[in-house]
Every structure is written in structure tokens, then in C-alpha cells.
Amino acid sequence: MCGISGVVQLTGEVGPTLYDSLKRLEYRGYDSVGEASISDGKILVKKQAGKIDEVESELRISQLQGQVGIGHTRWATHGAPSQENAHPHTDCNGSVAVVHNGIIENFMELKQELEAGGHRFKSRTDTEIVAHLVEENLKHGTGFVEAVRQAAKRLSGAYALALICLAEPDKIVCVRKESPLVIGAGSNANYLASDIPAFLPRTKNAILLEDDEMAVLTHDRVRLLNVATGEEVSRNPVTVDWNVETATKGGYPHFMLKEIYEQPFTVRSALRTHPMYLELMASAISRAKRIFLLACGTSYHACLAATYAFANLAKVEVTPVVASEFIDGYAALIDNDTVILTVSQSGETADTLTAVRGAKDRGATILGVTNVMGSTLTRLADVYIGQNSGPEMGVAATKTFTAQYSVLLKIAIALAKKRETLSHMELEKLESALDGMSEWISSTLATQEESVRRITERNSDRFSLCFLGRGISVATALEGRLKLLELSYLPAIAYPAGESKHGFISVVEDGYPVIFVAPHDECYSRIIGNVMEMKARHAHIISLVEEDDTQVAGLSDETILMPKGIPSSLTPIVYILPLQLFAYYMSVTRGYNPDFPRNLAKSVTVH
Ligand code: F6R
């Protein structure tokens, strides 16, 4: 998730406008910043790695000259944060500049083709190919708008792009496919941005671009076109009545709720991991004699869920370990044949890094999954994959859990392919279910938020709660418990449901709330017995069940209805959503701020 912005204005310089809009988009990414404008017959580019204020002190980006300009604040996906990889990117001659948010999946093929045709690349990003594709089209005599349209038709993946070009210096051309892009219609100036807050102080008139549409902005006109046909599209601006603070949270009262609702997009983006990196990880894992999954907190729960996926899909045994226990418990087993698959949103968690360093010193191969390119984990890892969720402002991890698990699942599937442990039909079924993931997430959020809110209100005075699940749902239950615990300060409990009779059951008395995560998977018939055990002790049963469930639902006091037909290995991504909402509403109902739970930091850099 990066932020892009742009402005075409009749008078004045673009620098102050672009700088201000990038500051307002900083929540979308902040590892590098850049701007480009057209001035005195040249494209001027200022860009550098670092936060916006650092780059401003060094390069004075707020003083960029010209009436047409584009800007970018980056959250690295392809290529580490550096000056070369910062946007905007230019073509061979510096006559086209582009900023991009998203992932271009076929960039390697296009890059090879362009290099073979003599184009010289300066960065390791997927974005730069767009500047060269447009340059190539311009060489063949097309105008700027058509050159961008033809280039966009060759891209697969997700992108919001904005380009400027020396040959037509009065305009910006932008394109949208599956990444956000909004136009701000002003007077004597028009704007574009990833999100409305970027231009809100300048105009409240927004034109929402749809997928596969492009826009051509001059200072006095906005023209929308369909990318496939080139035909004009007509759409009136809407008036935005948010203030800047509400707009930064996308209209949601808290970042946490906004981030919960981002999951249809962040999961899709995490599932887009390039096959080359998956293959590298799958090869390292299939050569290893011992494989450990290592992480803390929520990231550990993603690893725990992945343990089931590795076993059931790829028939590979992996050991999940809480990072702070790793060296004490397992140092004696680590050698050159060990692979450590480490998961850390921040890539800076002290316990995780200590364990990784300890394992590296003993000869292990380190694989990393992280949200922060350029973090210490990416520097320690032999291979790493970005989870592509964008910055998470809420202290409690939500969208990063589902993204981490999505990446781990893709690694397990790559391994299953390599080891031929799934039939062609099983693989096809799984891949088509992955294609439907965003839809399951969206529909669950849309249909269940209100019922979760009401359940939370009815249970807000509880002194404790318990979460139970079986199989892969143990990880979901543990993560649901962690969210509730850290945001509402309730001493919640979570267990494998089968284990609950070995101790926990003594706590249960009349009305004690027990939440069952009960998808209709291979554990379903066994979890019914556990629900009955709790029912017999007069527990108050809240269950997450498929929408046509009768048995567990029939034993429950309250139910949250989940989509039918989600394969077992995918359930953590969808079943965690109501539990995130439950923790959110519990925190709000009990009068706390879910974005800032007490005593917790987003990145724990102490032991
Ligand atoms: C819980 C949470 C923490 C982190 C943990 C690891 O909501 O956010 O439990 O998951 O501190 O952090 P990373 O993933 O950055 O290593």
C-alpha cells in the first residue's frame, strides 16, 4: 500500500500542494518519498528513501516548481527502500515519469522484453516498466493518452498509476485497476490521490474512478475513459462532507475498524506474492531436515494456523515456536539442514530477531515474511516475502494477521505442488477458493458486523470469556482471544476444544460465555461433543457456524453466521473477522480506545 497524488493547476507551483497531499497520505506508507513536475521543458524529479519530513529537509520537495506534478509515498513491495527504488520512475530519456500504488504481476516478462528492445532500467521496482512501455508506445507515434492506455492493457495485477509526459506537458494521465484512485475536481486546478484526505482542504468534489478506467486531468477539465475501449465515460462529482480527521480514517471512527475493512484488498494483495519467491522458499523447505516457524503474538498465531496447512496440504511437518522460547528450547537441534521460517509484521521484534540471529549463527537458512521491506528481518533473511498489507495504524494486528496467513498458505501450496501431494482437482478447487477469498471476507463483514455488535453489547459486562476450536480453528480461537484480551483487558481464555475437559471446564458455571469456532470441516462432528459438554454446565454458548448449520447452532445461545463451503485451510482468514469485530466492539463498549491499548507498543523492540 503506497500513496499517490497529483495536481494540475493554472497558477502557482505544485510543490506546496504535493507536499501537503503526501503528508496526508503518509499513513499509507512512509519508507521513501518522491515528486516529479514539468518545468522549463524538463521533467524535474526529487526522491529519496526516508520519511516525508526527512526527505523535505534534504531535498525541499515542498519547493518543486511547475504547474503539473505527481507525488508518491512508498511502502516497499518490489525492491528495498532506496533512492533508486523511490518513485517517480522515468523512462530512458527522462521524458515520462510515473508513480504507482499496487503490484504489477507480469513485470518480469515485460522487463525482459523491454530490455531486449534496448531499454535501460535504473531500479528494481515493478513500476519502472510502465514508464518504458509508454516511452515505447510514444516512439511509434501515438499520443500520450493513447500510449498510457495501450501500456495499461498489457499490465496484469493491481495498479493505480499517474503519469506526466514532456510531449504533452499540460496534463496528468492516471489509470485504476483494483487499487484506489480518486479525482478531486477543483477550480482552476484538478487533483488525483489514493485517498480523499489528500486533497480535502482544496476541494470537496470527488470523482470516484472505477476499475479499468483512466482519467486525463488538465487544469480546467477531467476526462474519464474506459481503458479497454478508449470511449469516454461520464460521471458527476460527489460532495464529500467529511472533515480531514474522519477522512484519514476513511470515515471510520477508529483505524482498527478501517483496517478490518481493508482485508478484502490486503488479502488479495498478499495472495499475489510472485511465484518466484514462493518457489525459492518451497525449495529451501523441501531440502531441509527440520523446519521451524518462528514468531511472536499474532504472527505466531498465523504460524500456528500454517502448521496445519503445511501438514494437510504439503504433508510437511513444521514446528511452530514462540520466538522468545526458541533458543532455550531448540538451539541443540539447529544446524545447516535447518530452515527457520520467521514471520514478523514489523520485522523488528526483538525476541524474533534474537532467535533468528541465534539460528543463523548455527548455520540455519532464514526465510522471512514481513510487512516492512528494509526491516532488520529482511536484512537477516536469505529469502523474504512482503505481505503487502500497508502500514497498520491500530496497535492490534488485524489485516496483517490475514495477510501473513495468506502468504504462509501460498508457501504451503507451492510446497504441495513441488511434492505433488495434492491432486490436480484438489489444487484447482483450492485455487478457485483463493480467488473467492475477497468476496467471502466482504460478505462476512457486511452481513455480520451488526449481529457481532449486538452480541458484544449483550456480553459486555462479563468478567471472562473462553474461545474454543479444533484443528486449524485452534489458531483462530487463540487469535480471537488475544484480540479481546489486549483491547478490552478481559482475562480471556483459549484452548483446543478437546483439551478443555482436562482443566478449563472447572471454571464453567451458569452463564459463563464460551465462543466456539466451528466451521463445517473435518473436526465438526467432534466439536459437537465439546459444545454439549459446555451446554451441560450451563455455559452461554456463542458459535461461529456456517449459515445453514443446525447442530452446533441448535445448541448455541447466539450464533454468528459464516459463508458456506470455505475449505478448512482457508477458514482462519474468514473466521477471525467476527472475532476482530467482537474485540473492537467490546473495547468501544467498555469505554476504551481500541487503537491505543494500554501498555502495548506496535513494535516490541525490547526483550
Ligand atoms: C497483537 C500484536 C502483537 C504482535 C507481536 C509481534 O495484536 O500486534 O502480538 O503480533 O508483537 O509483532 P511482529 O509481527 O511485528 O513481530
XYZ file of C-alpha atoms and ligand atoms in Angstrom:
623
model
C 0.000 0.000 0.000
C 1.552 3.270 -1.143
C 0.051 6.715 -1.579
C -0.023 8.569 -4.893
C -1.082 12.112 -5.603
C -1.060 14.621 -8.433
C -2.098 18.137 -9.336
C -2.553 20.207 -12.488
C -3.008 23.881 -11.647
C -3.341 27.082 -13.647
C -1.096 29.204 -11.446
C 1.385 28.809 -8.599
C 3.880 25.990 -8.033
C 2.973 22.330 -7.435
C 5.496 21.817 -4.594
C 3.378 23.014 -1.637
C 0.247 21.170 -2.883
C 2.074 17.873 -3.490
C 3.950 18.055 -0.190
C 0.746 18.703 1.740
C -1.092 15.844 -0.012
C 1.778 13.417 0.650
C 1.782 14.334 4.350
C -1.919 13.454 4.427
C -1.209 10.116 2.720
C 1.711 9.203 4.984
C -0.450 6.616 6.790
C -0.373 4.597 3.535
C 3.411 4.263 3.500
C 6.461 6.078 4.721
C 9.717 4.426 3.699
C 10.507 6.684 0.699
C 9.052 9.797 -0.894
C 9.245 11.470 -4.274
C 7.754 14.051 -6.588
C 8.074 14.933 -10.279
C 6.922 18.011 -12.172
C 7.263 19.614 -15.570
C 9.100 22.913 -15.549
C 11.077 24.803 -18.248
C 10.723 21.961 -20.760
C 12.172 19.338 -18.376
C 10.849 16.711 -16.003
C 12.216 17.501 -12.537
C 12.410 14.584 -10.094
C 13.149 14.774 -6.369
C 13.062 11.496 -4.461
C 14.783 9.778 -1.586
C 14.405 6.975 0.980
C 13.127 8.177 4.352
C 10.090 9.735 5.959
C 8.494 12.776 4.317
C 9.924 15.288 6.791
C 13.424 13.824 6.449
C 13.222 13.983 2.652
C 11.801 17.515 2.870
C 14.794 18.662 4.964
C 17.205 17.137 2.474
C 15.547 17.942 -0.875
C 12.944 20.663 -0.182
C 10.250 18.757 -2.079
C 7.712 21.404 -0.997
C 9.510 23.853 -3.306
C 9.169 21.832 -6.514
C 8.335 24.134 -9.438
C 5.855 23.750 -12.276
C 2.084 23.590 -12.696
C 1.824 19.839 -13.344
C 3.187 17.329 -10.844
C 2.853 13.881 -9.302
C 3.945 12.550 -5.907
C 4.393 9.275 -4.069
C 4.889 7.989 -0.553
C 6.135 4.423 -0.629
C 5.640 1.220 1.325
C 8.116 -1.047 -0.415
C 6.961 -4.230 -2.142
C 9.428 -4.771 -5.017
C 12.925 -3.597 -4.138
C 14.135 -2.299 -0.775
C 13.606 1.350 0.254
C 16.333 3.333 -1.540
C 16.775 6.411 -3.716
C 16.691 4.339 -6.955
C 13.576 2.423 -5.934
C 11.676 5.504 -4.713
C 9.004 6.819 -7.112
C 8.558 8.618 -9.512
C 10.280 6.421 -12.092
C 11.280 7.683 -15.508
C 11.889 6.191 -18.953
C 15.298 6.062 -20.687
C 15.253 9.753 -21.682
C 13.565 11.297 -18.668
C 10.579 12.305 -20.794
C 7.937 10.265 -18.937
C 7.505 9.951 -15.155
C 5.195 7.596 -13.287
C 4.012 6.919 -9.730
C 2.249 3.682 -8.820
C 0.381 2.001 -5.999
C -0.167 -1.751 -6.356
C 1.631 -4.753 -7.786
C 2.266 -5.459 -11.449
C 2.314 -9.231 -11.633
C 3.781 -9.674 -15.109
C 6.578 -7.117 -14.677
C 9.398 -9.651 -15.090
C 8.218 -10.764 -18.521
C 7.666 -7.149 -19.628
C 11.033 -6.063 -18.264
C 12.839 -8.804 -20.198
C 11.025 -7.795 -23.372
C 11.827 -4.087 -22.888
C 15.479 -4.790 -22.013
C 15.803 -6.896 -25.148
C 14.486 -3.866 -27.073
C 17.268 -1.683 -25.634
C 15.541 -0.059 -22.624
C 17.799 0.607 -19.633
C 16.364 0.168 -16.123
C 17.541 2.123 -13.093
C 15.506 0.471 -10.308
C 14.415 -2.951 -9.099
C 10.736 -1.990 -8.993
C 7.829 -3.368 -10.963
C 6.694 0.236 -11.598
C 9.538 1.352 -13.861
C 8.340 -0.878 -16.705
C 5.305 1.417 -17.098
C 7.488 4.432 -17.953
C 9.368 2.348 -20.547
C 6.199 0.841 -22.023
C 4.784 4.348 -22.502
C 8.111 5.525 -23.984
C 7.987 2.624 -26.446
C 4.406 3.467 -27.471
C 5.291 7.164 -27.902
C 8.152 6.170 -30.221
C 5.569 4.622 -32.506
C 3.792 7.930 -32.853
C 0.818 7.580 -30.509
C -0.251 10.495 -28.311
C 0.380 10.424 -24.539
C -3.155 9.340 -23.529
C -3.236 6.520 -26.048
C 0.317 5.465 -25.120
C -0.773 5.079 -21.488
C -3.972 3.276 -22.461
C -2.062 0.764 -24.608
C 0.504 0.253 -21.841
C -2.230 -0.354 -19.239
C -3.770 -3.008 -21.457
C -0.549 -5.025 -21.177
C -0.407 -4.975 -17.366
C -1.791 -7.636 -15.086
C -2.149 -7.177 -11.354
C -3.379 -4.228 -9.346
C -2.450 -0.647 -10.007
C -3.268 2.995 -9.575
C -0.904 4.886 -11.873
C -0.331 8.571 -12.553
C 1.951 9.771 -15.346
C 3.300 13.010 -16.763
C 4.993 13.419 -20.144
C 7.139 16.149 -21.702
C 5.420 15.806 -25.087
C 2.065 16.889 -23.560
C 3.089 18.997 -20.562
C -0.381 20.300 -19.674
C -1.793 17.066 -18.311
C -1.638 14.064 -15.995
C -2.948 10.706 -17.157
C -3.980 8.214 -14.481
C -5.327 4.658 -14.554
C -7.041 2.492 -11.969
C -7.324 -1.258 -11.575
C -8.034 -2.740 -8.127
C -6.035 -0.041 -6.298
C -7.764 3.076 -5.004
C -7.718 6.269 -7.056
C -9.910 9.351 -6.627
C -10.030 12.589 -8.595
C -10.575 15.935 -6.896
C -12.330 18.466 -9.121
C -11.267 21.968 -8.107
C -11.472 25.410 -9.644
C -8.545 26.179 -11.950
C -6.902 23.025 -10.575
C -7.641 19.296 -10.580
C -6.186 16.668 -8.277
C -5.748 12.931 -8.001
C -4.895 10.794 -4.994
C -5.100 7.327 -3.489
C -7.498 8.682 -0.931
C -9.744 11.708 -0.413
C -7.920 13.311 2.589
C -5.029 14.167 0.262
C -6.991 16.933 -1.484
C -9.793 17.577 1.010
C -8.525 21.016 2.139
C -8.561 22.119 -1.534
C -11.783 20.614 -2.858
C -14.710 18.615 -1.539
C -15.778 17.486 -5.032
C -14.568 13.961 -5.684
C -14.917 11.774 -8.774
C -14.520 8.091 -7.937
C -12.676 6.206 -10.643
C -13.814 2.609 -11.266
C -11.586 -0.345 -12.117
C -10.297 -0.341 -15.698
C -10.929 3.362 -16.095
C -8.464 6.141 -16.748
C -8.634 9.897 -16.291
C -6.986 12.761 -18.124
C -6.529 15.852 -15.958
C -5.809 19.364 -17.192
C -6.268 22.435 -15.012
C -9.782 23.074 -16.333
C -11.072 19.621 -17.233
C -11.283 15.987 -16.101
C -11.969 13.423 -18.822
C -12.737 9.782 -17.916
C -12.119 6.962 -20.385
C -12.691 3.229 -20.438
C -9.271 1.550 -20.756
C -10.469 -1.355 -22.914
C -12.391 0.702 -25.488
C -10.974 4.218 -25.131
C -14.555 5.537 -25.011
C -15.463 8.493 -22.795
C -17.273 7.769 -19.537
C -19.448 10.354 -17.866
C -19.669 10.651 -14.067
C -20.600 13.565 -11.843
C -18.510 14.509 -8.805
C -19.869 13.710 -5.346
C -19.578 16.172 -2.488
C -17.576 14.846 0.453
C -18.804 16.043 3.832
C -16.025 14.526 5.977
C -13.560 16.570 7.963
C -9.872 15.776 7.478
C -9.598 13.580 10.602
C -12.598 11.411 9.657
C -11.330 11.218 6.100
C -7.917 9.916 7.240
C -9.748 7.037 8.893
C -11.758 6.532 5.688
C -14.901 7.659 7.524
C -14.494 5.005 10.252
C -14.344 6.047 13.917
C -11.076 4.152 14.517
C -8.128 2.935 12.449
C -8.768 -0.587 13.714
C -12.225 -0.731 12.123
C -10.869 0.784 8.911
C -8.110 -1.831 8.829
C -10.581 -4.662 9.470
C -12.490 -3.428 6.420
C -9.337 -3.237 4.290
C -8.944 -7.014 4.428
C -10.677 -7.888 1.138
C -7.913 -5.849 -0.566
C -4.949 -6.666 1.675
C -5.594 -10.407 1.468
C -5.894 -10.194 -2.305
C -2.654 -8.291 -2.406
C -0.869 -10.788 -0.098
C -2.077 -13.666 -2.259
C -0.360 -12.000 -5.233
C 3.114 -12.975 -3.991
C 5.308 -13.621 -7.006
C 5.686 -17.367 -7.805
C 9.473 -16.953 -7.963
C 9.744 -16.139 -4.224
C 7.295 -18.908 -3.321
C 9.373 -21.332 -5.347
C 12.589 -20.230 -3.614
C 11.011 -20.795 -0.208
C 9.378 -24.092 -1.193
C 12.747 -25.377 -2.481
C 14.564 -24.421 0.730
C 11.863 -26.066 2.859
C 11.766 -29.244 0.804
C 15.559 -29.683 1.156
C 15.541 -29.136 4.946
C 15.631 -31.835 7.607
C 13.971 -29.625 10.271
C 11.645 -26.689 9.764
C 10.654 -24.240 12.475
C 8.043 -21.493 12.198
C 9.064 -18.660 14.476
C 7.179 -15.552 15.611
C 5.515 -13.674 18.484
C 1.911 -12.752 19.294
C -0.449 -12.544 16.356
C 2.309 -13.521 13.929
C 2.780 -16.687 15.984
C -0.918 -17.480 15.569
C -0.524 -17.125 11.796
C 2.333 -19.666 12.075
C 0.214 -21.986 14.170
C -2.549 -21.982 11.553
C 0.087 -22.536 8.860
C 1.339 -25.636 10.686
C -1.981 -27.304 9.829
C -1.776 -26.112 6.230
C 1.787 -27.450 5.804
C 0.770 -30.829 7.260
C -2.508 -31.231 5.417
C -1.684 -29.715 2.044
C 2.037 -30.409 1.631
C 2.466 -33.319 4.089
C 5.367 -31.470 5.673
C 5.958 -31.382 9.400
C 6.885 -27.961 10.748
C 7.327 -26.926 14.364
C 5.807 -23.588 15.402
C 7.699 -21.959 18.270
C 7.166 -18.712 20.158
C 10.345 -16.766 19.344
C 11.274 -15.961 22.956
C 11.430 -19.714 23.723
C 13.297 -20.746 20.632
C 16.969 -20.657 21.568
C 16.408 -22.061 25.078
C 14.258 -24.878 23.747
C 15.690 -25.788 20.366
C 19.251 -24.479 19.940
C 20.671 -28.003 20.166
C 18.720 -29.028 17.041
C 19.789 -26.211 14.728
C 22.349 -26.876 12.002
C 22.902 -26.370 8.254
C 19.914 -28.578 7.472
C 17.510 -26.395 9.454
C 15.127 -23.882 7.889
C 13.623 -21.124 10.010
C 10.515 -19.537 8.522
C 10.100 -16.330 10.508
C 7.037 -14.123 10.483
C 7.075 -10.565 11.785
C 4.823 -7.717 10.706
C 7.350 -5.096 11.786
C 10.451 -7.150 11.035
C 11.914 -5.569 14.186
C 10.544 -7.593 17.123
C 13.481 -8.106 19.475
C 12.568 -11.658 20.553
C 12.107 -12.720 16.942
C 15.377 -11.170 15.768
C 17.357 -12.689 18.650
C 16.040 -16.136 17.765
C 16.789 -15.555 14.072
C 20.350 -14.414 14.793
C 20.889 -17.423 17.077
C 19.670 -19.774 14.363
C 21.697 -18.036 11.642
C 24.879 -18.317 13.746
C 24.259 -22.070 13.940
C 24.008 -22.382 10.151
C 20.223 -22.349 9.576
C 18.649 -20.937 6.411
C 16.412 -17.982 7.272
C 13.176 -17.309 5.390
C 11.208 -14.202 6.317
C 7.654 -12.958 5.874
C 7.229 -9.319 6.858
C 5.245 -6.180 6.171
C 8.259 -3.880 6.257
C 10.765 -4.096 3.441
C 14.156 -2.900 4.578
C 13.454 -4.027 8.171
C 16.126 -5.951 10.084
C 14.377 -9.228 9.255
C 14.721 -8.570 5.519
C 18.435 -7.984 6.071
C 18.920 -11.190 8.076
C 16.817 -13.418 5.828
C 18.212 -15.433 2.927
C 14.851 -15.062 1.170
C 11.969 -12.825 2.217
C 8.437 -12.134 1.075
C 6.498 -8.918 1.693
C 2.982 -9.403 2.979
C 1.879 -6.177 1.252
C -0.689 -5.003 3.780
C 0.472 -1.394 4.041
C 1.089 0.314 7.380
C -1.128 -0.793 10.227
C -2.000 2.144 12.481
C -4.057 0.212 15.045
C -1.735 -1.314 17.641
C -3.662 -4.600 17.491
C -2.792 -6.618 14.409
C -5.824 -7.319 12.201
C -5.175 -7.012 8.460
C -1.599 -8.124 8.966
C -2.725 -11.458 10.511
C -4.845 -12.390 7.497
C -2.114 -11.236 5.099
C 0.586 -13.222 6.918
C -1.511 -16.345 6.904
C -2.314 -15.820 3.196
C 1.408 -15.726 2.369
C 2.120 -18.802 4.517
C -0.733 -20.614 2.798
C 0.732 -19.765 -0.610
C 4.085 -21.178 0.532
C 2.328 -24.381 1.698
C 0.557 -24.642 -1.676
C 3.832 -24.079 -3.573
C 5.338 -26.875 -1.493
C 2.353 -29.134 -2.146
C 2.823 -28.574 -5.889
C 6.508 -29.379 -5.659
C 5.903 -32.536 -3.629
C 2.828 -33.499 -5.674
C 0.813 -34.079 -2.540
C -2.435 -32.673 -3.941
C -4.307 -33.946 -6.978
C -4.957 -31.653 -9.921
C -8.580 -31.371 -8.848
C -7.736 -30.557 -5.231
C -5.342 -27.850 -6.370
C -7.891 -26.362 -8.747
C -10.512 -26.309 -6.000
C -8.119 -24.595 -3.599
C -7.021 -22.002 -6.140
C -10.556 -21.168 -7.123
C -11.430 -20.823 -3.412
C -8.473 -18.410 -3.069
C -9.926 -16.381 -5.935
C -13.154 -16.100 -3.955
C -11.450 -15.083 -0.706
C -12.073 -11.328 -1.014
C -15.749 -11.950 -1.657
C -16.092 -14.170 1.445
C -14.333 -11.516 3.526
C -16.510 -8.682 2.182
C -19.761 -10.584 2.632
C -18.888 -11.684 6.179
C -18.077 -8.121 7.201
C -21.176 -6.752 5.506
C -23.611 -9.285 6.941
C -22.188 -9.982 10.409
C -20.940 -6.667 11.788
C -24.305 -5.657 13.212
C -25.006 -9.024 14.830
C -21.477 -9.116 16.333
C -22.036 -5.609 17.708
C -25.292 -6.686 19.352
C -23.730 -9.859 20.789
C -20.902 -7.738 22.197
C -23.312 -5.343 23.859
C -25.206 -8.216 25.457
C -21.946 -9.657 26.820
C -20.016 -6.518 27.706
C -20.274 -6.958 31.485
C -18.636 -10.418 31.554
C -15.613 -10.911 33.798
C -14.040 -13.515 31.480
C -14.705 -15.424 28.248
C -13.333 -18.542 26.619
C -12.635 -19.300 22.930
C -12.567 -22.930 21.779
C -11.788 -24.525 18.412
C -10.408 -27.749 16.962
C -7.822 -28.367 14.251
C -6.854 -25.236 12.375
C -9.519 -23.295 14.312
C -7.404 -23.553 17.478
C -5.210 -20.842 15.928
C -8.298 -18.751 15.134
C -9.562 -19.167 18.706
C -6.168 -18.165 20.162
C -6.013 -15.094 17.940
C -9.620 -14.126 18.832
C -8.675 -14.418 22.491
C -5.541 -12.281 22.038
C -7.539 -9.509 20.318
C -10.149 -9.451 23.090
C -7.577 -9.606 25.862
C -5.379 -6.799 24.577
C -8.208 -4.406 23.701
C -10.741 -4.864 26.487
C -8.410 -6.108 29.265
C -10.645 -9.114 29.969
C -8.770 -12.194 31.180
C -9.958 -14.307 28.270
C -9.019 -17.957 27.798
C -8.499 -20.030 24.633
C -7.992 -23.754 24.266
C -8.124 -26.597 21.825
C -11.761 -27.637 22.447
C -10.747 -31.256 23.109
C -8.363 -30.150 25.839
C -10.957 -28.074 27.654
C -12.234 -31.024 29.667
C -8.743 -31.522 31.137
C -8.928 -28.452 33.334
C -10.691 -25.417 31.936
C -14.128 -26.945 32.421
C -13.877 -26.355 36.185
C -14.199 -22.607 35.509
C -17.510 -23.002 33.695
C -20.662 -22.133 35.613
C -24.132 -20.853 34.843
C -23.970 -18.271 32.029
C -20.160 -18.369 31.505
C -19.625 -17.307 27.859
C -17.835 -19.784 25.598
C -17.215 -18.881 21.950
C -16.894 -21.863 19.605
C -15.144 -21.519 16.248
C -16.989 -24.322 14.454
C -16.664 -24.408 10.669
C -18.117 -27.466 8.943
C -14.714 -29.117 8.469
C -13.232 -32.499 9.387
C -13.397 -31.563 13.117
C -17.077 -30.672 13.076
C -18.525 -33.917 14.445
C -16.035 -33.864 17.326
C -16.659 -30.253 18.279
C -20.372 -31.014 18.736
C -19.370 -33.153 21.732
C -17.387 -30.248 23.201
C -20.324 -27.884 22.740
C -22.551 -30.403 24.558
C -20.055 -30.626 27.447
C -20.242 -26.866 27.897
C -24.013 -26.799 27.454
C -24.354 -29.412 30.214
C -22.531 -26.957 32.554
C -24.984 -24.191 31.526
C -22.327 -22.183 29.670
C -23.608 -19.334 27.476
C -22.682 -20.574 24.007
C -21.821 -18.212 21.169
C -20.829 -20.011 17.992
C -19.326 -19.175 14.616
C -21.054 -21.626 12.287
C -21.864 -21.989 8.600
C -25.076 -20.227 7.646
C -27.162 -23.423 7.273
C -25.699 -25.160 10.341
C -28.268 -26.839 12.547
C -26.421 -28.987 15.091
C -23.969 -26.574 16.753
C -26.362 -23.684 16.043
C -29.155 -25.648 17.743
C -27.051 -25.940 20.915
C -25.998 -22.274 20.871
C -27.493 -19.267 22.621
C -26.162 -16.856 19.976
C -24.717 -17.515 16.521
C -22.565 -15.674 14.011
C -23.281 -16.954 10.511
C -20.357 -17.652 8.209
C -20.266 -18.354 4.445
C -20.657 -21.969 3.353
C -18.003 -24.005 1.590
C -14.757 -22.367 2.720
C -12.016 -25.043 2.546
C -10.680 -25.855 6.004
C -7.205 -24.428 5.334
C -8.731 -21.052 4.401
C -11.084 -20.699 7.372
C -8.708 -18.699 9.652
C -8.833 -15.788 7.176
C -12.633 -15.523 7.321
C -13.472 -16.819 10.820
C -11.109 -14.354 12.502
C -13.149 -11.408 11.134
C -16.111 -11.621 13.569
C -13.634 -12.131 16.408
C -11.737 -8.971 15.410
C -15.071 -7.111 15.346
C -16.025 -8.655 18.691
C -12.795 -7.387 20.290
C -13.252 -3.978 18.642
C -16.826 -3.504 19.883
C -16.010 -4.905 23.312
C -13.264 -2.302 23.665
C -15.517 0.551 22.472
C -18.500 -0.593 24.580
C -16.331 -0.782 27.686
C -15.127 2.773 27.048
C -11.592 2.143 25.759
C -9.787 3.321 22.639
C -9.109 0.205 20.510
C -6.401 1.983 18.507
C -4.223 2.515 21.587
C -4.455 -0.347 24.094
C -2.641 0.373 27.348
C 0.914 -0.921 27.923
C 1.295 -2.128 24.323
C 3.566 -0.912 21.528
C 3.171 -1.650 17.834
C 6.694 -2.933 17.587
C 8.218 -4.600 20.644
C 11.929 -3.901 20.408
C 12.841 -4.952 23.953
C 13.340 -8.454 25.375
C -1.208 -8.341 18.705
C 0.054 -7.846 18.174
C 1.312 -8.426 18.708
C 2.309 -8.673 17.558
C 3.661 -9.147 18.128
C 4.640 -9.494 17.024
O -2.323 -7.678 18.156
O 0.069 -6.978 17.349
O 1.074 -9.603 19.399
O 1.768 -9.628 16.709
O 4.213 -8.161 18.945
O 4.907 -8.394 16.226
P 5.606 -8.554 14.815
O 4.671 -9.298 13.937
O 5.852 -7.149 14.364
O 6.877 -9.309 15.027
